PDB file of C-alpha atoms in Angstrom:
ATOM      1  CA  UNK A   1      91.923-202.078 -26.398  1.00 79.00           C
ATOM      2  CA  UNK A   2      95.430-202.971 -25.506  1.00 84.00           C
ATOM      3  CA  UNK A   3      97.272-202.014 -22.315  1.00 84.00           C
ATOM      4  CA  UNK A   4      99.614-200.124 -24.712  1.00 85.00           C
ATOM      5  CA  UNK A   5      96.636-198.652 -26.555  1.00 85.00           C
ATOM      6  CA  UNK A   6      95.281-197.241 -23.259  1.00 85.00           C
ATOM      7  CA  UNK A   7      99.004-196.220 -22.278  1.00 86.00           C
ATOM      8  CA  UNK A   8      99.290-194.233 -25.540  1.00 86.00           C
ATOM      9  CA  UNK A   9      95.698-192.363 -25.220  1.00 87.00           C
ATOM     10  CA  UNK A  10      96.668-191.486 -21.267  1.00 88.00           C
ATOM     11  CA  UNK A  11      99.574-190.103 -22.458  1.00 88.00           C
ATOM     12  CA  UNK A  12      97.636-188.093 -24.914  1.00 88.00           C
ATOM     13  CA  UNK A  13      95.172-186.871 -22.450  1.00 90.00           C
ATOM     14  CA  UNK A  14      98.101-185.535 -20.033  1.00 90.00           C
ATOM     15  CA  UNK A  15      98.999-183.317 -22.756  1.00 89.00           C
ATOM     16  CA  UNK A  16      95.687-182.246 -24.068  1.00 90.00           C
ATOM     17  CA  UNK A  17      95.598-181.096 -20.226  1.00 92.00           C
ATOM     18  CA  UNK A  18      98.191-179.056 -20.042  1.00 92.00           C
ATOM     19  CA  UNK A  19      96.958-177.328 -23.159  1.00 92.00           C
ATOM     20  CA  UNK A  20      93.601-177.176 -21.781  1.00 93.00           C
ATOM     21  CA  UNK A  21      94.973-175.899 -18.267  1.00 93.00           C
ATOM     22  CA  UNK A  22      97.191-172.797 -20.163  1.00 93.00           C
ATOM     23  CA  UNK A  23      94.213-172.292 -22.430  1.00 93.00           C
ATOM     24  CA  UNK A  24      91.863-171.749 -19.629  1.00 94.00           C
ATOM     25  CA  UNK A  25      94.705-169.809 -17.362  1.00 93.00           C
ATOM     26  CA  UNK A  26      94.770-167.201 -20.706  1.00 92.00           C
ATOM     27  CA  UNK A  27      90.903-167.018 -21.263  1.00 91.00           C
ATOM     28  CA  UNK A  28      89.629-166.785 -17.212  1.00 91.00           C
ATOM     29  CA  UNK A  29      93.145-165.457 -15.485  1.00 91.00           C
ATOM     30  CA  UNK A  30      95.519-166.613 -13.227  1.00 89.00           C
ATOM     31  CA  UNK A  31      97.892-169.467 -13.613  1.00 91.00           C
ATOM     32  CA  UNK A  32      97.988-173.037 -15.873  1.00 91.00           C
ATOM     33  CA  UNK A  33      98.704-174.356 -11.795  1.00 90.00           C
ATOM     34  CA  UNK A  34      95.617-172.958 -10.714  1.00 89.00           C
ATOM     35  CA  UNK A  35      93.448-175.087 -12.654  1.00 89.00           C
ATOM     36  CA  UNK A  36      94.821-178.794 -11.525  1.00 85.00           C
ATOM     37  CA  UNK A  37      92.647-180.585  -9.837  1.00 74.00           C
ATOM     38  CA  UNK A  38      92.684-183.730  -7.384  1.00 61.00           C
ATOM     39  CA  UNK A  39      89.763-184.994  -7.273  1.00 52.00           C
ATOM     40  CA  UNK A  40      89.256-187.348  -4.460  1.00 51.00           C
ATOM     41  CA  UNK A  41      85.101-188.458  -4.983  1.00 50.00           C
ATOM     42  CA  UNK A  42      85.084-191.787  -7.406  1.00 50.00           C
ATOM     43  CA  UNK A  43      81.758-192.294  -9.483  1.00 49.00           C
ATOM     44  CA  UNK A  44      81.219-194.042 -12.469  1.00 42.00           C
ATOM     45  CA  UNK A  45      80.875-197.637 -11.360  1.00 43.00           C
TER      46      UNK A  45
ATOM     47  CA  UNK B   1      43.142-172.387 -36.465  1.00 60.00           C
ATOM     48  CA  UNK B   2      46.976-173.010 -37.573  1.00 60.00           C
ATOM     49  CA  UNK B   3      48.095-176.151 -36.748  1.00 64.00           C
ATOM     50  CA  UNK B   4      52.240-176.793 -36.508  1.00 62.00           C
ATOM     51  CA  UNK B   5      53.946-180.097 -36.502  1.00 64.00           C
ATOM     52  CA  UNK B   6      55.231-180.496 -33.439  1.00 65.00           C
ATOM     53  CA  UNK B   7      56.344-183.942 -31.211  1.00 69.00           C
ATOM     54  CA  UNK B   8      58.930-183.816 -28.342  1.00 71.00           C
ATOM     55  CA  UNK B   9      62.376-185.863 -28.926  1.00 71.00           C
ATOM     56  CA  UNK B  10      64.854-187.339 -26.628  1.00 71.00           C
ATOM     57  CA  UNK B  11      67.956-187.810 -28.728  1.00 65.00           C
ATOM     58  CA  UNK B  12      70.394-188.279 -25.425  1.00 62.00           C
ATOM     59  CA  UNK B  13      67.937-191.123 -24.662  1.00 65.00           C
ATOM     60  CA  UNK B  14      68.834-192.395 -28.343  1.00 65.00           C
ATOM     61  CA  UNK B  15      72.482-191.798 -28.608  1.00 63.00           C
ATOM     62  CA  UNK B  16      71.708-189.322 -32.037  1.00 71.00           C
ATOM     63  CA  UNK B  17      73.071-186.265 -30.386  1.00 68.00           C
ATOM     64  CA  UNK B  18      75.817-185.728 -32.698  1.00 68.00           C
ATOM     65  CA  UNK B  19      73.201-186.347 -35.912  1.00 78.00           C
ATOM     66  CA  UNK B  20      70.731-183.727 -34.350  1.00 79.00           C
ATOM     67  CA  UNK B  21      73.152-181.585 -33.942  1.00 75.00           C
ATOM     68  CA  UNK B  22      74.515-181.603 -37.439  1.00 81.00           C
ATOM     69  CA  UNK B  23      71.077-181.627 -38.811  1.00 88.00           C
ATOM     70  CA  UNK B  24      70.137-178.090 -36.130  1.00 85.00           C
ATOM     71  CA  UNK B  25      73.331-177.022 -38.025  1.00 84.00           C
ATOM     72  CA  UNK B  26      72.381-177.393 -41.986  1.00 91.00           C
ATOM     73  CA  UNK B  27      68.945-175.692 -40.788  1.00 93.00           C
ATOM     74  CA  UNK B  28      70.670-172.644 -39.346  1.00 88.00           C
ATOM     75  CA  UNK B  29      72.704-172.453 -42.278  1.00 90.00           C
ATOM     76  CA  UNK B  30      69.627-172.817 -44.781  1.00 93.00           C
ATOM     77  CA  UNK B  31      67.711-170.092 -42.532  1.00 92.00           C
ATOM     78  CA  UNK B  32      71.060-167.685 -43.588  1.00 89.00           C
ATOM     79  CA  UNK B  33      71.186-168.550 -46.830  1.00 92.00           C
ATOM     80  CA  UNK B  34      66.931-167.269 -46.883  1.00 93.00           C
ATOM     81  CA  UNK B  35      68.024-164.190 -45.142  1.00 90.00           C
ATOM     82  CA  UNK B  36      70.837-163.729 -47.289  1.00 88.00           C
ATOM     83  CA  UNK B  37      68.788-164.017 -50.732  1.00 90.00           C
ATOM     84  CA  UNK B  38      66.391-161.792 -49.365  1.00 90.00           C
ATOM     85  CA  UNK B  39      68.656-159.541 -49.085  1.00 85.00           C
ATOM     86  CA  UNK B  40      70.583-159.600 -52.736  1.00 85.00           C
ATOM     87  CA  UNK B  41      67.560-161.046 -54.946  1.00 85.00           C
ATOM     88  CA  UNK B  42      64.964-158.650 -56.835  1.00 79.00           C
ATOM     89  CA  UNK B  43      61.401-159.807 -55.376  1.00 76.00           C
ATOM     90  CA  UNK B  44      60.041-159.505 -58.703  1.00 77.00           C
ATOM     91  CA  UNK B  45      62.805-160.811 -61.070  1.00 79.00           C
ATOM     92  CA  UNK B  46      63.775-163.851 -58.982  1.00 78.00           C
ATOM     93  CA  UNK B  47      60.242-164.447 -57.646  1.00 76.00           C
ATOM     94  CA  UNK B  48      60.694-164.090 -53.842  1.00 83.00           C
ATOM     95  CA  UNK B  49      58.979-162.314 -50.994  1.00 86.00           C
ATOM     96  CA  UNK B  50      57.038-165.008 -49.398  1.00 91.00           C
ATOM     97  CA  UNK B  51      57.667-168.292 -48.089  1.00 92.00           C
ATOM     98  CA  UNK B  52      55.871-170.113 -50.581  1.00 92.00           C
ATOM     99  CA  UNK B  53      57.574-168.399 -53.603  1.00 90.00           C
ATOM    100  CA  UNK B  54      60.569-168.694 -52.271  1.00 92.00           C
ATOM    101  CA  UNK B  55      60.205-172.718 -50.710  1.00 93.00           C
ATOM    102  CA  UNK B  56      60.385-172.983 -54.615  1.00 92.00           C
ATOM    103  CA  UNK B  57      64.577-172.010 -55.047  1.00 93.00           C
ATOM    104  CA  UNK B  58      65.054-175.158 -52.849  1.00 94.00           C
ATOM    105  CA  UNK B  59      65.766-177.754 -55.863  1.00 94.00           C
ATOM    106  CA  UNK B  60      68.158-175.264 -57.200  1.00 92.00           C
ATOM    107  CA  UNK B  61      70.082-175.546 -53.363  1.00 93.00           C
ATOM    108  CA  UNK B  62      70.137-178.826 -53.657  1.00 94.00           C
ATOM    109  CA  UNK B  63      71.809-178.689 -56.626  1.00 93.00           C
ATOM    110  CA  UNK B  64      74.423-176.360 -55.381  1.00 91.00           C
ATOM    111  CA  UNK B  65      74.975-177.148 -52.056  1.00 90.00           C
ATOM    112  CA  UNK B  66      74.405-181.110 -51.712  1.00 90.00           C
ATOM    113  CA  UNK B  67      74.575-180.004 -47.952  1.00 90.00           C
ATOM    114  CA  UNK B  68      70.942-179.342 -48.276  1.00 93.00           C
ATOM    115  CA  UNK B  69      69.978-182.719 -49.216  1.00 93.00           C
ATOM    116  CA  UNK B  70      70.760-184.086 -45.949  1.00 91.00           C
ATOM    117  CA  UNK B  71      67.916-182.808 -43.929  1.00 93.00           C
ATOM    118  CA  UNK B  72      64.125-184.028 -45.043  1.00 93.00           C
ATOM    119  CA  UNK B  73      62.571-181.442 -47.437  1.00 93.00           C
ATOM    120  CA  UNK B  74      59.609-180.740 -45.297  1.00 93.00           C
ATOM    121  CA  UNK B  75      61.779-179.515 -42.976  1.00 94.00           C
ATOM    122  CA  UNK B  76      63.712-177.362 -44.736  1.00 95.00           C
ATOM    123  CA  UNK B  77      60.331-176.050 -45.923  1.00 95.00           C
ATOM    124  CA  UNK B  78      59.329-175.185 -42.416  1.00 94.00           C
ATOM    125  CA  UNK B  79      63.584-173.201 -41.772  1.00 95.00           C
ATOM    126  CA  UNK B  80      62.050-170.873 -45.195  1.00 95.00           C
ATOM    127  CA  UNK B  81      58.658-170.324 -43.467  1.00 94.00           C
ATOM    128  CA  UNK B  82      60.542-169.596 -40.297  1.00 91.00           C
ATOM    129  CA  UNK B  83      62.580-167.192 -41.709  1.00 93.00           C
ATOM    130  CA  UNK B  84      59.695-165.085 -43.348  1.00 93.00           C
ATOM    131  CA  UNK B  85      57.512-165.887 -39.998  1.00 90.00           C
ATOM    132  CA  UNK B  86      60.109-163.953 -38.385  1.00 89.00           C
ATOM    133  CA  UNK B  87      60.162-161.151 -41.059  1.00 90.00           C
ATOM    134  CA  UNK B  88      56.327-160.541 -40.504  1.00 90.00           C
ATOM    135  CA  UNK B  89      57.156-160.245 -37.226  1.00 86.00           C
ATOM    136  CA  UNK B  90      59.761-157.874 -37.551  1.00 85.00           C
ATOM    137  CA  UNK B  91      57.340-155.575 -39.842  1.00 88.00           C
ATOM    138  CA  UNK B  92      54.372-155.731 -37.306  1.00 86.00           C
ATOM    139  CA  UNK B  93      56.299-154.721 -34.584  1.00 81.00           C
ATOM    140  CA  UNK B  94      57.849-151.930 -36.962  1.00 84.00           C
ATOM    141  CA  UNK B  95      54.182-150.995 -37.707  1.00 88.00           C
ATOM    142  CA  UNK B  96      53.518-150.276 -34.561  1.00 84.00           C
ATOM    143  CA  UNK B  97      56.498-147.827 -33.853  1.00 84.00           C
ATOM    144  CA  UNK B  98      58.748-149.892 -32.299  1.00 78.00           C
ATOM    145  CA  UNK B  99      62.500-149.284 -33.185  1.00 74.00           C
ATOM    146  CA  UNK B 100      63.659-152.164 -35.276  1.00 74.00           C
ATOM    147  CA  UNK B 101      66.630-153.336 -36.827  1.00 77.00           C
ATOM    148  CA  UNK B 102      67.424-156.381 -38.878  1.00 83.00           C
ATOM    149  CA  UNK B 103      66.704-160.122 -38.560  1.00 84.00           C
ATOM    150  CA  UNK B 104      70.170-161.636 -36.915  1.00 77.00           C
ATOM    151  CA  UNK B 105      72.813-164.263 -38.606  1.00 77.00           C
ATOM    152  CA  UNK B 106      72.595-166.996 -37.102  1.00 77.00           C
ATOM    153  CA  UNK B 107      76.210-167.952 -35.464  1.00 70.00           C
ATOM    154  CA  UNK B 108      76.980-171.494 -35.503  1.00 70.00           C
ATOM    155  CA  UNK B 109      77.082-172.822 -31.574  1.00 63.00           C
ATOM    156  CA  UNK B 110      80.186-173.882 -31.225  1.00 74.00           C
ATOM    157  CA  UNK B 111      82.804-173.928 -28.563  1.00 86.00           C
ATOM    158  CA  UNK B 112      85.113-171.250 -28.342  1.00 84.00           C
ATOM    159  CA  UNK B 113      88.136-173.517 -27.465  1.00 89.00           C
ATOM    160  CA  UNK B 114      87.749-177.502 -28.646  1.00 86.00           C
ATOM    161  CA  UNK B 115      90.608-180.351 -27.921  1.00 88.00           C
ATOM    162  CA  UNK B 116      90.076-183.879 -29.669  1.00 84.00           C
ATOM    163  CA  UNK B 117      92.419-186.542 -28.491  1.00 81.00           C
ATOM    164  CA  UNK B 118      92.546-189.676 -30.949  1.00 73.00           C
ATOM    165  CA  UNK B 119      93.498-193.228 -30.368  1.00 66.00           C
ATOM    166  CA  UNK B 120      94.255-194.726 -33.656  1.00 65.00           C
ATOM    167  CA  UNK B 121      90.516-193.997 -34.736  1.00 66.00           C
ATOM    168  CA  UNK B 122      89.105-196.366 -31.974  1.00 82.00           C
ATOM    169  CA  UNK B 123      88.683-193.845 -29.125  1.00 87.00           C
ATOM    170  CA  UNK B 124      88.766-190.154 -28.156  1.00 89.00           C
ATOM    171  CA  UNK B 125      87.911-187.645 -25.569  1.00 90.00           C
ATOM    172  CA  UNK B 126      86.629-184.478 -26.849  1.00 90.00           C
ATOM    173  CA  UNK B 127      86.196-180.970 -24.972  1.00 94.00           C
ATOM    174  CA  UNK B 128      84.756-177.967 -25.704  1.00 94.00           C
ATOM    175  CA  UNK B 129      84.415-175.272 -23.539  1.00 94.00           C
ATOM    176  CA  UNK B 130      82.788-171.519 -24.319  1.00 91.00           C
ATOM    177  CA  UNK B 131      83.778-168.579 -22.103  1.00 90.00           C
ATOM    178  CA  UNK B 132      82.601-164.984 -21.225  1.00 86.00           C
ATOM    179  CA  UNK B 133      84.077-162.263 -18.811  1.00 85.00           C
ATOM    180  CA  UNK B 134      85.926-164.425 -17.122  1.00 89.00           C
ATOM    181  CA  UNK B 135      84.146-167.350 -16.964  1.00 92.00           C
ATOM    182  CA  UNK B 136      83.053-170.818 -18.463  1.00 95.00           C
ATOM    183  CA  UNK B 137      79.542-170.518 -19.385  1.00 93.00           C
ATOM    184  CA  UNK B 138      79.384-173.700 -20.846  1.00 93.00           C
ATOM    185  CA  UNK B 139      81.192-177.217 -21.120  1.00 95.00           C
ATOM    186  CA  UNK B 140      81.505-180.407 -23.034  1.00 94.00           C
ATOM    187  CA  UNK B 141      83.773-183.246 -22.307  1.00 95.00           C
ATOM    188  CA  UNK B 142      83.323-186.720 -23.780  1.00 93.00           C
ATOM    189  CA  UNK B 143      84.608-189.727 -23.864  1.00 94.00           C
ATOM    190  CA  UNK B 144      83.968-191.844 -27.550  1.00 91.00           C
ATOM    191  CA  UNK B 145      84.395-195.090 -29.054  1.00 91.00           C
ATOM    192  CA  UNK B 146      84.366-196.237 -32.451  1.00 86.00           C
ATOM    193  CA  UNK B 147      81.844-199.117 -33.006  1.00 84.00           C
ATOM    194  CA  UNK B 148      80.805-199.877 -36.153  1.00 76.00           C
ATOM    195  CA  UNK B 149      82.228-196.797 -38.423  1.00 67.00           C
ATOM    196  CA  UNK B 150      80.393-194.168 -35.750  1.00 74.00           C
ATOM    197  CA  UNK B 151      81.403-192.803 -33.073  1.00 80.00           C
ATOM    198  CA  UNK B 152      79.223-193.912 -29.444  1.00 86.00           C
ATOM    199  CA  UNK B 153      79.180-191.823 -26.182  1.00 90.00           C
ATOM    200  CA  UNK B 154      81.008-193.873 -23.940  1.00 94.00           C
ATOM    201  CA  UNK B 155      80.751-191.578 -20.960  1.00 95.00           C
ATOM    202  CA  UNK B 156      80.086-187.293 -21.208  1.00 94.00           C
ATOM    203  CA  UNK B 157      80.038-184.111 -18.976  1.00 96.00           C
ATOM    204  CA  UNK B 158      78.366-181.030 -20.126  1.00 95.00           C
ATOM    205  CA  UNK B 159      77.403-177.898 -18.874  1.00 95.00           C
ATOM    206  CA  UNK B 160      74.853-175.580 -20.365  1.00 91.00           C
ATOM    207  CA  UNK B 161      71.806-173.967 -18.215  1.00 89.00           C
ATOM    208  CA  UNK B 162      70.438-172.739 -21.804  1.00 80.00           C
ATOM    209  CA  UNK B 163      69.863-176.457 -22.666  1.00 77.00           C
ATOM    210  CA  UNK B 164      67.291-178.707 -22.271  1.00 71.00           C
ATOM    211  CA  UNK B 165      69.309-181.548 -22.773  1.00 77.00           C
ATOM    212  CA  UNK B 166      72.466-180.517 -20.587  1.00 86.00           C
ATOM    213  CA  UNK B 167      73.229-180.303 -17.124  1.00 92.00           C
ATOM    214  CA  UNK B 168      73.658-176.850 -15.285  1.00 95.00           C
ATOM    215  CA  UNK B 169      76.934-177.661 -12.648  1.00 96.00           C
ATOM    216  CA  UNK B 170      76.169-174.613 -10.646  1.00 96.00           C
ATOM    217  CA  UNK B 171      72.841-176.081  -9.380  1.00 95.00           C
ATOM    218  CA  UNK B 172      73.033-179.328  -9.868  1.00 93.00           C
ATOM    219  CA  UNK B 173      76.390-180.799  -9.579  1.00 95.00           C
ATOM    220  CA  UNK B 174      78.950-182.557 -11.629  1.00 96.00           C
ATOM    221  CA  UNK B 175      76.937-184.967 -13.471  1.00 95.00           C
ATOM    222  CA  UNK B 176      78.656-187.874 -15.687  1.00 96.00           C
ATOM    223  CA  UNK B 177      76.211-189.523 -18.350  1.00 94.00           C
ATOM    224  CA  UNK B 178      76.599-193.090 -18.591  1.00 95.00           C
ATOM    225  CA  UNK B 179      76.250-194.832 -22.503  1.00 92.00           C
ATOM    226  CA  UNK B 180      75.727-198.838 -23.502  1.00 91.00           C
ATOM    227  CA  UNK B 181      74.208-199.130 -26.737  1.00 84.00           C
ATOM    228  CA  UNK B 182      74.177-196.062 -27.718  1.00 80.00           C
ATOM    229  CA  UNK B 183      71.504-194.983 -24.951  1.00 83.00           C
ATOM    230  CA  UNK B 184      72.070-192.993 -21.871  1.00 86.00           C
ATOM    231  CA  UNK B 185      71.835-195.164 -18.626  1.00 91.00           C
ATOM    232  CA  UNK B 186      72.136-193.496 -15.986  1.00 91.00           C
ATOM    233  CA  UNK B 187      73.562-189.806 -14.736  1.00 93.00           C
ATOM    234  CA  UNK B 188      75.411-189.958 -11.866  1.00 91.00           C
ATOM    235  CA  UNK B 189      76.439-186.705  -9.780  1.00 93.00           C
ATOM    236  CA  UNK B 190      80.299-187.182  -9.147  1.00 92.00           C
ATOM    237  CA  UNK B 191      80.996-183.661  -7.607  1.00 92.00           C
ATOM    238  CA  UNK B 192      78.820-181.208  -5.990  1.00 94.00           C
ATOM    239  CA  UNK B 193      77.596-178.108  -7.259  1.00 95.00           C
ATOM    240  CA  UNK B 194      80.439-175.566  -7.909  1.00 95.00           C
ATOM    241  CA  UNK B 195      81.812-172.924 -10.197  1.00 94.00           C
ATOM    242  CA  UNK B 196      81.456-174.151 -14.050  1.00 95.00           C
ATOM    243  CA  UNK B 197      85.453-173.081 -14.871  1.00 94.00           C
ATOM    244  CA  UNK B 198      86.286-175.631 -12.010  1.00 93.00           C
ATOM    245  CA  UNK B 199      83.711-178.511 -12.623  1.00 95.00           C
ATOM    246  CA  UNK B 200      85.318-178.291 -16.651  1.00 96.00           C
ATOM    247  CA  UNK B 201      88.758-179.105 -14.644  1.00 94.00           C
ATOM    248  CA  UNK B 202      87.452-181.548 -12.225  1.00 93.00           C
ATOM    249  CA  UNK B 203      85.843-183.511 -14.623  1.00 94.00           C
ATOM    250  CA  UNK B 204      88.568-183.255 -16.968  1.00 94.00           C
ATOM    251  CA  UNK B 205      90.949-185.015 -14.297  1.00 92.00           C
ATOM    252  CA  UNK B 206      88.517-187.762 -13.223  1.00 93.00           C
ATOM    253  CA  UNK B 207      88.061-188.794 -16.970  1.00 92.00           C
ATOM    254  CA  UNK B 208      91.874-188.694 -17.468  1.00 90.00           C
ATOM    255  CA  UNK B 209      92.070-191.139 -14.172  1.00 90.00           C
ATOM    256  CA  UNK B 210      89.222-193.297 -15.039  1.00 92.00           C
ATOM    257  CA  UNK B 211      89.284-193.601 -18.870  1.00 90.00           C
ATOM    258  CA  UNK B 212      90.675-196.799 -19.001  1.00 90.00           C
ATOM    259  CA  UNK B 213      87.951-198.303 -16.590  1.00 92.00           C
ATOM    260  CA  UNK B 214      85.147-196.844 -18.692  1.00 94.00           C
ATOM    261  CA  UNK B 215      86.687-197.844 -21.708  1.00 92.00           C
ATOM    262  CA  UNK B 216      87.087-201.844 -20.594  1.00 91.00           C
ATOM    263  CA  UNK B 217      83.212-201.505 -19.103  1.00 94.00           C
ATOM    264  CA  UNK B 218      82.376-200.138 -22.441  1.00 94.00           C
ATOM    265  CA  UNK B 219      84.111-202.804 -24.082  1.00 92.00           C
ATOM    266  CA  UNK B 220      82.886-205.637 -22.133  1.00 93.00           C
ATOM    267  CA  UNK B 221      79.324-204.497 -22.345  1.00 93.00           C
ATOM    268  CA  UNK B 222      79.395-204.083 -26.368  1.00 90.00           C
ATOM    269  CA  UNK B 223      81.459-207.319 -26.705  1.00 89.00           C
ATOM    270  CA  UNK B 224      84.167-206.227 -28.269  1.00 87.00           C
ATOM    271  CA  UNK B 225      87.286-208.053 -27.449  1.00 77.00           C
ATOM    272  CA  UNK B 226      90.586-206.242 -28.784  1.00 66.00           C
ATOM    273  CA  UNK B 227      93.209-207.714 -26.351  1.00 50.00           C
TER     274      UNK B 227
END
């Protein structure tokens, strides 16, 4: 895949975020804010 | 003695998830479509009432809803048994003065919220998330790529303690499945246990941060050179 490929499909996963984030703020409570998260552990390799 | 046919399968250990999924699906729907005919159809005139009698409409689904033909027809044989298995059931327990009402629809399990985000048909994440009082009660967030007209597991989270085949976050962490050839690899816990609204959120961030690594692994393992 090419670095604009992966550029394109980040920038679609930011926004399916932020609908996921106001989705889940509406269905569980609370604000969109509340559920961004930092994660700081790093598995996968 | 009766005897059942009966053998235990591993389809995240074959990367046929997806097709045993679809194929649980048809079979809930044919196991309606019994109860349903039941329901409408004269015993006598349509020749129904028993598994047997009525294994023999099956052709005649087919025929109407090709849907049918997907799944083997020995199976579908064994959804119509089910159905009237569960019917007898239903009776004996009636019999015996329990208070009894009618065998259930079968909902489809799906998500109640579900997000696909395509890549020009070569790669997507997908999440699904189901949610009761408040809370997530289960979770599914994948990441997929396109090899060969189907679509491979590239990496997944997933959170149901109903499953056999899914993680439960709550007890045992944050677990990421690793796929190569279309076979789970490894599962590797990437957060510790915690609430299943906030490992859904968690997750979803890491994959957002990471996809592009798991995507070149992917595509270095499976040989596919795009750049």
């Amino acid at each position: 895949m090419t670095d604009e490929e992966l550029a394109e499909f980040k920038e679609a996963m930011d926004e399916q975020a932020e609908q996921l984030r106001e989705d889940l703020a509406e269905d569980l409570g609370g604000d969109p804010e509340d559920y961004r998260r930092h994660p700081v552990a790093d598995g996968g390799e | 003695m009766w005897y059942d046919y009966r053998f235990r399968a591993y389809p995240d250990r074959t990367g046929v998830a997806a097709e045993v999924e679809r194929h649980i699906d048809i079979h809930r729907q044919a196991y309606n479509h019994t109860r349903y005919e039941y329901q409408i159809l004269d015993t006598d005139e349509d020749n129904i009432g028993s598994a047997y009698q009525h294994q023999k409409r099956l052709s005649e689904w087919k025929t109407e809803w090709p849907v049918f033909s997907e799944v083997h027809s020995k199976a579908l044989q064994k959804t119509v048994e089910r159905f009237y298995e569960n019917l007898s059931t239903l009776s004996e327990k009636k019999q015996k003065g329990h208070n009894v009402g009618w065998l259930k629809w079968k909902a489809p399990r799906e998500y109640d919220r579900e997000y696909t985000t395509p890549l020009r048909h070569r790669a997507r994440r997908r999440i699904g998330y189901t949610h009761d009082r408040g809370e997530v009660i289960r979770f599914v967030l994948q990441l997929e790529y396109r090899v060969d007209d189907s679509w491979r597991e590239v990496v997944r989270f997933d959170h149901d303690p109903q499953s056999d085949h899914a993680h439960d976050v709550t007890e045992e962490g944050v677990h990421m499945d690793v796929y190569r050839n279309g076979k789970k690899i490894r599962s590797e816990e990437v957060f510790p246990p915690m609430l299943a609204g906030e490992a859904l959120t968690f997750a979803e961030e890491h994959l957002n941060q990471h996809a592009e690594r798991y995507i070149n692994r992917f595509e270095t393992w499976h040989e596919i050179k795009n750049r």
